[in-house]
């Protein structure tokens, strides 16, 4: 019984240490593509508070690596890939009105 308890405790510690929580938004890390997914909560909160223009979004986040992710009223950023072949991914979509003012941001999972 003690062995099972010890194994269970070790499993729990390993599981908790492998689970990464959200971290504060960091412009430099974002622009290097590091830990983007884990900054999304604080980033979306910042965008909702500041309501930046499209040009200010590009100053803050940089331009997406693929120009095909930039549209008149939205822009998308890759956050992270997962799955066996990395085919499933998380993306940040930022939406603008016709004047280029921030409307909303969504985190989207697609597989």
Short mmCIF file of N, CA and C in Angstrom, two decimals:
data_model
loop_
_atom_site.label_atom_id
_atom_site.label_comp_id
_atom_site.label_asym_id
_atom_site.label_seq_id
_atom_site.Cartn_x
_atom_site.Cartn_y
_atom_site.Cartn_z
N UNK A 1 0.81 -1.20 0.00
CA UNK A 1 0.00 0.00 0.00
C UNK A 1 0.86 1.27 0.00
N UNK A 2 1.98 1.23 0.75
CA UNK A 2 2.87 2.39 0.80
C UNK A 2 3.49 2.67 -0.56
N UNK A 3 3.82 1.60 -1.32
CA UNK A 3 4.42 1.78 -2.64
C UNK A 3 3.44 2.48 -3.58
N UNK A 4 2.19 2.10 -3.52
CA UNK A 4 1.18 2.73 -4.38
C UNK A 4 1.02 4.19 -4.01
N UNK A 5 1.01 4.51 -2.75
CA UNK A 5 0.88 5.89 -2.29
C UNK A 5 2.08 6.72 -2.75
N UNK A 6 3.27 6.17 -2.60
CA UNK A 6 4.48 6.88 -3.03
C UNK A 6 4.46 7.09 -4.54
N UNK A 7 4.10 6.08 -5.30
CA UNK A 7 4.01 6.22 -6.76
C UNK A 7 2.96 7.25 -7.15
N UNK A 8 1.86 7.26 -6.47
CA UNK A 8 0.80 8.24 -6.75
C UNK A 8 1.30 9.66 -6.49
N UNK A 9 1.99 9.86 -5.39
CA UNK A 9 2.53 11.19 -5.05
C UNK A 9 3.55 11.62 -6.09
N UNK A 10 4.43 10.72 -6.50
CA UNK A 10 5.42 11.05 -7.53
C UNK A 10 4.73 11.41 -8.84
N UNK A 11 3.71 10.65 -9.21
CA UNK A 11 2.95 10.95 -10.43
C UNK A 11 2.32 12.34 -10.34
N UNK A 12 1.71 12.66 -9.22
CA UNK A 12 1.07 13.97 -9.04
C UNK A 12 2.07 15.11 -9.14
N UNK A 13 3.21 14.95 -8.52
CA UNK A 13 4.25 15.99 -8.58
C UNK A 13 4.74 16.16 -10.02
N UNK A 14 4.97 15.07 -10.72
CA UNK A 14 5.42 15.14 -12.11
C UNK A 14 4.37 15.79 -12.99
N UNK A 15 3.12 15.45 -12.79
CA UNK A 15 2.03 16.02 -13.60
C UNK A 15 1.92 17.52 -13.38
N UNK A 16 1.95 17.94 -12.13
CA UNK A 16 1.83 19.36 -11.81
C UNK A 16 3.02 20.14 -12.35
N UNK A 17 4.21 19.59 -12.26
CA UNK A 17 5.39 20.31 -12.74
C UNK A 17 5.43 20.40 -14.26
N UNK A 18 4.75 19.51 -14.95
CA UNK A 18 4.73 19.53 -16.42
C UNK A 18 3.64 20.44 -16.96
N UNK A 19 2.72 20.84 -16.13
CA UNK A 19 1.62 21.69 -16.56
C UNK A 19 2.07 23.15 -16.45
N UNK A 20 2.07 23.85 -17.58
CA UNK A 20 2.52 25.23 -17.58
C UNK A 20 1.31 26.15 -17.51
N UNK A 21 1.34 27.10 -16.60
CA UNK A 21 0.25 28.05 -16.43
C UNK A 21 0.47 29.28 -17.29
N UNK A 22 -0.52 30.13 -17.32
CA UNK A 22 -0.42 31.39 -18.04
C UNK A 22 0.64 32.27 -17.40
N UNK A 23 1.33 33.04 -18.23
CA UNK A 23 2.36 33.97 -17.78
C UNK A 23 2.03 35.36 -18.29
N UNK A 24 2.58 36.40 -17.68
CA UNK A 24 2.31 37.76 -18.15
C UNK A 24 2.83 37.97 -19.58
N UNK A 25 2.15 38.83 -20.33
CA UNK A 25 2.58 39.15 -21.69
C UNK A 25 3.94 39.81 -21.65
N UNK A 26 4.82 39.39 -22.56
CA UNK A 26 6.17 39.94 -22.69
C UNK A 26 6.43 40.17 -24.18
N UNK A 27 6.53 41.42 -24.57
CA UNK A 27 6.68 41.80 -25.98
C UNK A 27 7.88 41.12 -26.64
N UNK A 28 9.02 41.12 -25.97
CA UNK A 28 10.23 40.53 -26.56
C UNK A 28 10.07 39.02 -26.78
N UNK A 29 9.53 38.32 -25.78
CA UNK A 29 9.31 36.88 -25.94
C UNK A 29 8.29 36.60 -27.02
N UNK A 30 7.24 37.42 -27.08
CA UNK A 30 6.21 37.22 -28.10
C UNK A 30 6.82 37.34 -29.49
N UNK A 31 7.59 38.39 -29.71
CA UNK A 31 8.15 38.62 -31.03
C UNK A 31 9.19 37.57 -31.42
N UNK A 32 9.75 36.87 -30.44
CA UNK A 32 10.66 35.74 -30.73
C UNK A 32 9.88 34.45 -30.91
N UNK A 33 8.56 34.49 -30.67
CA UNK A 33 7.73 33.30 -30.84
C UNK A 33 7.78 32.35 -29.65
N UNK A 34 8.26 32.82 -28.51
CA UNK A 34 8.41 31.95 -27.34
C UNK A 34 7.22 32.09 -26.39
N UNK A 35 6.64 30.95 -26.03
CA UNK A 35 5.56 30.89 -25.04
C UNK A 35 4.35 31.74 -25.37
N UNK A 36 4.07 31.96 -26.63
CA UNK A 36 2.94 32.80 -27.00
C UNK A 36 1.62 32.30 -26.41
N UNK A 37 1.41 31.01 -26.51
CA UNK A 37 0.15 30.45 -26.03
C UNK A 37 -0.08 30.77 -24.55
N UNK A 38 0.99 30.76 -23.78
CA UNK A 38 0.88 30.95 -22.34
C UNK A 38 0.75 32.42 -21.94
N UNK A 39 0.86 33.33 -22.90
CA UNK A 39 0.69 34.76 -22.63
C UNK A 39 -0.67 35.28 -23.07
N UNK A 40 -1.50 34.42 -23.63
CA UNK A 40 -2.73 34.90 -24.26
C UNK A 40 -3.72 35.55 -23.30
N UNK A 41 -3.86 35.03 -22.10
CA UNK A 41 -4.81 35.63 -21.16
C UNK A 41 -4.47 37.09 -20.88
N UNK A 42 -3.21 37.33 -20.52
CA UNK A 42 -2.82 38.71 -20.19
C UNK A 42 -2.81 39.59 -21.45
N UNK A 43 -2.46 39.03 -22.60
CA UNK A 43 -2.47 39.81 -23.84
C UNK A 43 -3.89 40.23 -24.22
N UNK A 44 -4.82 39.30 -24.20
CA UNK A 44 -6.20 39.63 -24.55
C UNK A 44 -6.77 40.65 -23.57
N UNK A 45 -6.44 40.51 -22.31
CA UNK A 45 -6.88 41.48 -21.31
C UNK A 45 -6.32 42.86 -21.64
N UNK A 46 -5.04 42.92 -22.01
CA UNK A 46 -4.39 44.19 -22.38
C UNK A 46 -5.07 44.81 -23.61
N UNK A 47 -5.34 43.99 -24.61
CA UNK A 47 -6.00 44.49 -25.82
C UNK A 47 -7.39 45.02 -25.51
N UNK A 48 -8.14 44.32 -24.69
CA UNK A 48 -9.48 44.76 -24.33
C UNK A 48 -9.46 46.07 -23.55
N UNK A 49 -8.45 46.27 -22.73
CA UNK A 49 -8.33 47.51 -21.95
C UNK A 49 -7.88 48.68 -22.81
N UNK A 50 -6.88 48.47 -23.66
CA UNK A 50 -6.27 49.56 -24.41
C UNK A 50 -6.94 49.85 -25.74
N UNK A 51 -7.65 48.89 -26.31
CA UNK A 51 -8.33 49.05 -27.61
C UNK A 51 -7.41 49.67 -28.66
N UNK A 52 -6.28 49.02 -28.96
CA UNK A 52 -5.30 49.61 -29.89
C UNK A 52 -5.77 49.58 -31.35
N UNK A 53 -5.18 50.44 -32.13
CA UNK A 53 -5.41 50.44 -33.58
C UNK A 53 -4.58 49.31 -34.19
N UNK A 54 -4.87 48.98 -35.43
CA UNK A 54 -4.16 47.91 -36.13
C UNK A 54 -2.65 48.17 -36.17
N UNK A 55 -2.26 49.41 -36.44
CA UNK A 55 -0.83 49.74 -36.50
C UNK A 55 -0.17 49.55 -35.14
N UNK A 56 -0.90 49.84 -34.06
CA UNK A 56 -0.36 49.65 -32.72
C UNK A 56 -0.22 48.16 -32.38
N UNK A 57 -1.12 47.35 -32.92
CA UNK A 57 -1.00 45.89 -32.75
C UNK A 57 0.30 45.41 -33.38
N UNK A 58 0.59 45.89 -34.60
CA UNK A 58 1.82 45.50 -35.27
C UNK A 58 3.05 45.97 -34.50
N UNK A 59 2.98 47.17 -33.89
CA UNK A 59 4.10 47.64 -33.06
C UNK A 59 4.28 46.74 -31.84
N UNK A 60 3.18 46.30 -31.25
CA UNK A 60 3.23 45.49 -30.04
C UNK A 60 3.64 44.04 -30.32
N UNK A 61 3.02 43.43 -31.34
CA UNK A 61 3.20 42.00 -31.61
C UNK A 61 4.10 41.70 -32.79
N UNK A 62 4.40 42.71 -33.58
CA UNK A 62 5.10 42.46 -34.84
C UNK A 62 4.09 42.00 -35.88
N UNK A 63 4.52 41.91 -37.10
CA UNK A 63 3.64 41.42 -38.16
C UNK A 63 3.67 39.89 -38.13
N UNK A 64 2.56 39.24 -38.46
CA UNK A 64 2.58 37.78 -38.54
C UNK A 64 3.63 37.33 -39.55
N UNK A 65 4.20 36.15 -39.30
CA UNK A 65 5.24 35.64 -40.19
C UNK A 65 4.74 35.43 -41.60
N UNK A 66 3.49 35.07 -41.75
CA UNK A 66 2.89 34.86 -43.08
C UNK A 66 1.98 36.03 -43.41
N UNK A 67 2.23 36.69 -44.52
CA UNK A 67 1.40 37.83 -44.91
C UNK A 67 -0.05 37.43 -45.15
N UNK A 68 -0.29 36.16 -45.46
CA UNK A 68 -1.65 35.67 -45.67
C UNK A 68 -2.50 35.71 -44.41
N UNK A 69 -1.90 36.03 -43.28
CA UNK A 69 -2.64 36.12 -42.02
C UNK A 69 -3.14 37.54 -41.74
N UNK A 70 -2.87 38.46 -42.66
CA UNK A 70 -3.29 39.84 -42.49
C UNK A 70 -4.41 40.14 -43.48
N UNK A 71 -5.55 40.55 -42.94
CA UNK A 71 -6.72 40.91 -43.74
C UNK A 71 -7.14 42.33 -43.37
N UNK A 72 -8.12 42.89 -44.09
CA UNK A 72 -8.57 44.24 -43.78
C UNK A 72 -9.09 44.36 -42.35
N UNK A 73 -9.91 43.41 -41.93
CA UNK A 73 -10.57 43.52 -40.62
C UNK A 73 -10.15 42.46 -39.62
N UNK A 74 -9.10 41.72 -39.91
CA UNK A 74 -8.59 40.76 -38.93
C UNK A 74 -7.14 40.40 -39.24
N UNK A 75 -6.48 39.92 -38.19
CA UNK A 75 -5.12 39.44 -38.33
C UNK A 75 -5.00 38.23 -37.41
N UNK A 76 -4.20 37.25 -37.81
CA UNK A 76 -4.05 36.07 -36.97
C UNK A 76 -2.58 35.77 -36.72
N UNK A 77 -2.33 35.26 -35.52
CA UNK A 77 -0.98 34.90 -35.09
C UNK A 77 -0.97 33.45 -34.64
N UNK A 78 0.05 32.70 -35.06
CA UNK A 78 0.24 31.33 -34.60
C UNK A 78 0.65 31.37 -33.15
N UNK A 79 0.06 30.48 -32.33
CA UNK A 79 0.41 30.39 -30.92
C UNK A 79 1.21 29.14 -30.62
N UNK A 80 0.67 27.97 -31.00
CA UNK A 80 1.41 26.72 -30.81
C UNK A 80 0.73 25.62 -31.60
N UNK A 81 1.51 24.59 -31.91
CA UNK A 81 1.00 23.40 -32.59
C UNK A 81 1.01 22.25 -31.60
N UNK A 82 0.11 21.31 -31.82
CA UNK A 82 0.11 20.11 -30.99
C UNK A 82 -0.39 18.94 -31.81
N UNK A 83 -0.40 17.80 -31.20
CA UNK A 83 -0.84 16.60 -31.89
C UNK A 83 0.35 15.79 -32.37
N UNK A 84 0.04 14.63 -32.91
CA UNK A 84 1.08 13.70 -33.33
C UNK A 84 1.99 14.32 -34.38
N UNK A 85 1.42 14.93 -35.38
CA UNK A 85 2.22 15.52 -36.46
C UNK A 85 2.23 17.04 -36.41
N UNK A 86 1.75 17.61 -35.33
CA UNK A 86 1.70 19.07 -35.22
C UNK A 86 0.68 19.71 -36.13
N UNK A 87 -0.31 18.93 -36.55
CA UNK A 87 -1.31 19.46 -37.48
C UNK A 87 -2.38 20.29 -36.79
N UNK A 88 -2.62 20.02 -35.53
CA UNK A 88 -3.57 20.83 -34.77
C UNK A 88 -2.84 22.05 -34.24
N UNK A 89 -3.51 23.20 -34.23
CA UNK A 89 -2.83 24.39 -33.75
C UNK A 89 -3.78 25.36 -33.07
N UNK A 90 -3.18 26.21 -32.25
CA UNK A 90 -3.85 27.30 -31.59
C UNK A 90 -3.44 28.59 -32.27
N UNK A 91 -4.42 29.48 -32.49
CA UNK A 91 -4.14 30.77 -33.12
C UNK A 91 -4.86 31.88 -32.37
N UNK A 92 -4.30 33.07 -32.44
CA UNK A 92 -4.94 34.27 -31.91
C UNK A 92 -5.49 35.05 -33.09
N UNK A 93 -6.78 35.32 -33.08
CA UNK A 93 -7.42 36.16 -34.09
C UNK A 93 -7.77 37.49 -33.46
N UNK A 94 -7.35 38.58 -34.09
CA UNK A 94 -7.67 39.92 -33.62
C UNK A 94 -8.52 40.59 -34.70
N UNK A 95 -9.66 41.11 -34.28
CA UNK A 95 -10.62 41.71 -35.21
C UNK A 95 -10.66 43.23 -35.05
N UNK A 96 -10.85 43.92 -36.19
CA UNK A 96 -10.88 45.38 -36.23
C UNK A 96 -12.15 45.85 -36.91
N UNK A 97 -12.56 47.08 -36.62
CA UNK A 97 -13.67 47.67 -37.36
C UNK A 97 -13.13 48.27 -38.66
N UNK A 98 -13.98 48.93 -39.42
CA UNK A 98 -13.57 49.49 -40.72
C UNK A 98 -12.55 50.62 -40.58
N UNK A 99 -12.43 51.21 -39.39
CA UNK A 99 -11.46 52.28 -39.16
C UNK A 99 -10.12 51.75 -38.65
N UNK A 100 -10.01 50.44 -38.50
CA UNK A 100 -8.77 49.85 -38.00
C UNK A 100 -8.67 49.84 -36.49
N UNK A 101 -9.80 50.10 -35.80
CA UNK A 101 -9.82 50.08 -34.34
C UNK A 101 -10.11 48.66 -33.86
N UNK A 102 -9.49 48.28 -32.75
CA UNK A 102 -9.67 46.96 -32.15
C UNK A 102 -11.14 46.72 -31.80
N UNK A 103 -11.64 45.53 -32.16
CA UNK A 103 -12.99 45.12 -31.78
C UNK A 103 -12.96 43.99 -30.77
N UNK A 104 -12.21 42.93 -31.08
CA UNK A 104 -12.17 41.77 -30.19
C UNK A 104 -10.99 40.89 -30.55
N UNK A 105 -10.74 39.92 -29.66
CA UNK A 105 -9.68 38.93 -29.88
C UNK A 105 -10.20 37.58 -29.44
N UNK A 106 -9.90 36.54 -30.21
CA UNK A 106 -10.31 35.19 -29.91
C UNK A 106 -9.14 34.24 -30.02
N UNK A 107 -9.11 33.25 -29.13
CA UNK A 107 -8.13 32.17 -29.21
C UNK A 107 -8.86 31.00 -29.85
N UNK A 108 -8.32 30.48 -30.95
CA UNK A 108 -9.01 29.46 -31.74
C UNK A 108 -8.14 28.21 -31.86
N UNK A 109 -8.76 27.07 -31.66
CA UNK A 109 -8.09 25.77 -31.83
C UNK A 109 -8.63 25.14 -33.11
N UNK A 110 -7.75 24.70 -33.97
CA UNK A 110 -8.20 24.02 -35.19
C UNK A 110 -7.37 22.76 -35.41
N UNK A 111 -8.06 21.73 -35.86
CA UNK A 111 -7.34 20.48 -36.15
C UNK A 111 -7.69 19.96 -37.51
#
